[in-house]
C-alpha atoms as a PDB file:
ATOM      1  CA  UNK A   1     -61.896  29.967 -37.556  1.00  0.00           C
ATOM      2  CA  UNK A   2     -62.547  31.634 -40.867  1.00  0.00           C
ATOM      3  CA  UNK A   3     -60.417  34.482 -42.185  1.00  0.00           C
ATOM      4  CA  UNK A   4     -62.953  37.237 -41.437  1.00  0.00           C
ATOM      5  CA  UNK A   5     -63.431  36.086 -37.840  1.00  0.00           C
ATOM      6  CA  UNK A   6     -59.664  35.893 -37.340  1.00  0.00           C
ATOM      7  CA  UNK A   7     -59.110  39.395 -38.756  1.00  0.00           C
ATOM      8  CA  UNK A   8     -61.799  40.746 -36.472  1.00  0.00           C
ATOM      9  CA  UNK A   9     -60.353  39.260 -33.280  1.00  0.00           C
ATOM     10  CA  UNK A  10     -57.719  36.638 -32.478  1.00  0.00           C
ATOM     11  CA  UNK A  11     -55.206  35.369 -29.933  1.00  0.00           C
ATOM     12  CA  UNK A  12     -51.934  37.354 -29.895  1.00  0.00           C
ATOM     13  CA  UNK A  13     -49.109  35.806 -31.978  1.00  0.00           C
ATOM     14  CA  UNK A  14     -51.458  33.260 -33.566  1.00  0.00           C
ATOM     15  CA  UNK A  15     -51.812  32.421 -37.244  1.00  0.00           C
ATOM     16  CA  UNK A  16     -54.991  31.629 -39.115  1.00  0.00           C
ATOM     17  CA  UNK A  17     -54.986  28.327 -40.984  1.00  0.00           C
ATOM     18  CA  UNK A  18     -58.291  27.013 -42.319  1.00  0.00           C
ATOM     19  CA  UNK A  19     -58.823  23.269 -41.970  1.00  0.00           C
ATOM     20  CA  UNK A  20     -58.829  22.851 -45.763  1.00  0.00           C
ATOM     21  CA  UNK A  21     -55.258  24.271 -45.860  1.00  0.00           C
ATOM     22  CA  UNK A  22     -53.704  22.140 -43.104  1.00  0.00           C
ATOM     23  CA  UNK A  23     -52.331  19.602 -45.578  1.00  0.00           C
ATOM     24  CA  UNK A  24     -50.576  22.325 -47.596  1.00  0.00           C
ATOM     25  CA  UNK A  25     -49.031  23.823 -44.456  1.00  0.00           C
ATOM     26  CA  UNK A  26     -47.409  20.579 -43.270  1.00  0.00           C
ATOM     27  CA  UNK A  27     -44.293  21.049 -45.393  1.00  0.00           C
ATOM     28  CA  UNK A  28     -43.482  24.256 -43.510  1.00  0.00           C
ATOM     29  CA  UNK A  29     -43.973  22.920 -39.980  1.00  0.00           C
ATOM     30  CA  UNK A  30     -41.118  21.051 -38.287  1.00  0.00           C
ATOM     31  CA  UNK A  31     -42.397  17.917 -36.519  1.00  0.00           C
ATOM     32  CA  UNK A  32     -40.852  19.108 -33.245  1.00  0.00           C
ATOM     33  CA  UNK A  33     -43.000  22.258 -33.272  1.00  0.00           C
ATOM     34  CA  UNK A  34     -45.449  22.663 -30.389  1.00  0.00           C
ATOM     35  CA  UNK A  35     -48.841  23.454 -31.897  1.00  0.00           C
ATOM     36  CA  UNK A  36     -51.923  24.691 -30.086  1.00  0.00           C
ATOM     37  CA  UNK A  37     -55.044  24.244 -32.166  1.00  0.00           C
ATOM     38  CA  UNK A  38     -57.899  26.677 -31.704  1.00  0.00           C
ATOM     39  CA  UNK A  39     -61.230  26.740 -33.478  1.00  0.00           C
ATOM     40  CA  UNK A  40     -64.438  28.523 -32.540  1.00  0.00           C
ATOM     41  CA  UNK A  41     -65.650  25.968 -29.974  1.00  0.00           C
ATOM     42  CA  UNK A  42     -63.271  22.992 -30.092  1.00  0.00           C
ATOM     43  CA  UNK A  43     -64.655  20.479 -32.627  1.00  0.00           C
ATOM     44  CA  UNK A  44     -62.705  21.467 -35.730  1.00  0.00           C
ATOM     45  CA  UNK A  45     -59.507  21.767 -33.697  1.00  0.00           C
ATOM     46  CA  UNK A  46     -59.950  18.168 -32.558  1.00  0.00           C
ATOM     47  CA  UNK A  47     -60.406  17.032 -36.159  1.00  0.00           C
ATOM     48  CA  UNK A  48     -57.323  19.009 -37.276  1.00  0.00           C
ATOM     49  CA  UNK A  49     -55.305  17.456 -34.441  1.00  0.00           C
ATOM     50  CA  UNK A  50     -56.179  14.015 -35.801  1.00  0.00           C
ATOM     51  CA  UNK A  51     -54.889  14.981 -39.239  1.00  0.00           C
ATOM     52  CA  UNK A  52     -51.674  16.351 -37.777  1.00  0.00           C
ATOM     53  CA  UNK A  53     -51.187  13.338 -35.479  1.00  0.00           C
ATOM     54  CA  UNK A  54     -51.503  10.950 -38.432  1.00  0.00           C
ATOM     55  CA  UNK A  55     -48.931  13.076 -40.297  1.00  0.00           C
ATOM     56  CA  UNK A  56     -46.420  12.568 -37.471  1.00  0.00           C
ATOM     57  CA  UNK A  57     -46.947  15.650 -35.310  1.00  0.00           C
ATOM     58  CA  UNK A  58     -46.972  14.654 -31.635  1.00  0.00           C
ATOM     59  CA  UNK A  59     -46.614  17.996 -29.805  1.00  0.00           C
ATOM     60  CA  UNK A  60     -50.253  19.015 -30.116  1.00  0.00           C
ATOM     61  CA  UNK A  61     -52.555  20.828 -27.737  1.00  0.00           C
ATOM     62  CA  UNK A  62     -56.231  21.524 -28.376  1.00  0.00           C
ATOM     63  CA  UNK A  63     -57.589  24.599 -26.630  1.00  0.00           C
ATOM     64  CA  UNK A  64     -60.581  23.245 -24.734  1.00  0.00           C
ATOM     65  CA  UNK A  65     -63.635  25.379 -25.387  1.00  0.00           C
ATOM     66  CA  UNK A  66     -61.987  26.876 -28.469  1.00  0.00           C
ATOM     67  CA  UNK A  67     -61.721  30.584 -29.060  1.00  0.00           C
ATOM     68  CA  UNK A  68     -65.103  31.175 -27.418  1.00  0.00           C
ATOM     69  CA  UNK A  69     -63.798  29.669 -24.164  1.00  0.00           C
ATOM     70  CA  UNK A  70     -60.569  31.658 -24.408  1.00  0.00           C
ATOM     71  CA  UNK A  71     -62.523  34.910 -24.686  1.00  0.00           C
ATOM     72  CA  UNK A  72     -64.995  33.874 -21.989  1.00  0.00           C
ATOM     73  CA  UNK A  73     -62.094  33.448 -19.557  1.00  0.00           C
ATOM     74  CA  UNK A  74     -60.968  37.007 -20.214  1.00  0.00           C
ATOM     75  CA  UNK A  75     -57.624  36.310 -21.865  1.00  0.00           C
ATOM     76  CA  UNK A  76     -56.056  39.021 -24.029  1.00  0.00           C
ATOM     77  CA  UNK A  77     -57.070  39.265 -27.697  1.00  0.00           C
ATOM     78  CA  UNK A  78     -55.989  41.377 -30.657  1.00  0.00           C
ATOM     79  CA  UNK A  79     -58.787  43.216 -32.442  1.00  0.00           C
ATOM     80  CA  UNK A  80     -58.887  44.392 -36.033  1.00  0.00           C
ATOM     81  CA  UNK A  81     -55.525  43.060 -37.217  1.00  0.00           C
ATOM     82  CA  UNK A  82     -54.354  39.999 -39.040  1.00  0.00           C
END
């Protein structure tokens, strides 16, 4: 999700990392880290998971339905911060 969308509303304790910055962020992520990838509807998260998998990250989860599905199910969000 883009920076403006994230600042407007996001999942608690999440970070915003645009797809174009995933490669730069790899140096700071231990390979043992459990990562849950969330995009707006699921497609970009799947693509990002492929990049991470090829870079040696195996503990990956893709949030099915993306952020839209998360919100639709009524889970807690943080508004106006980030």
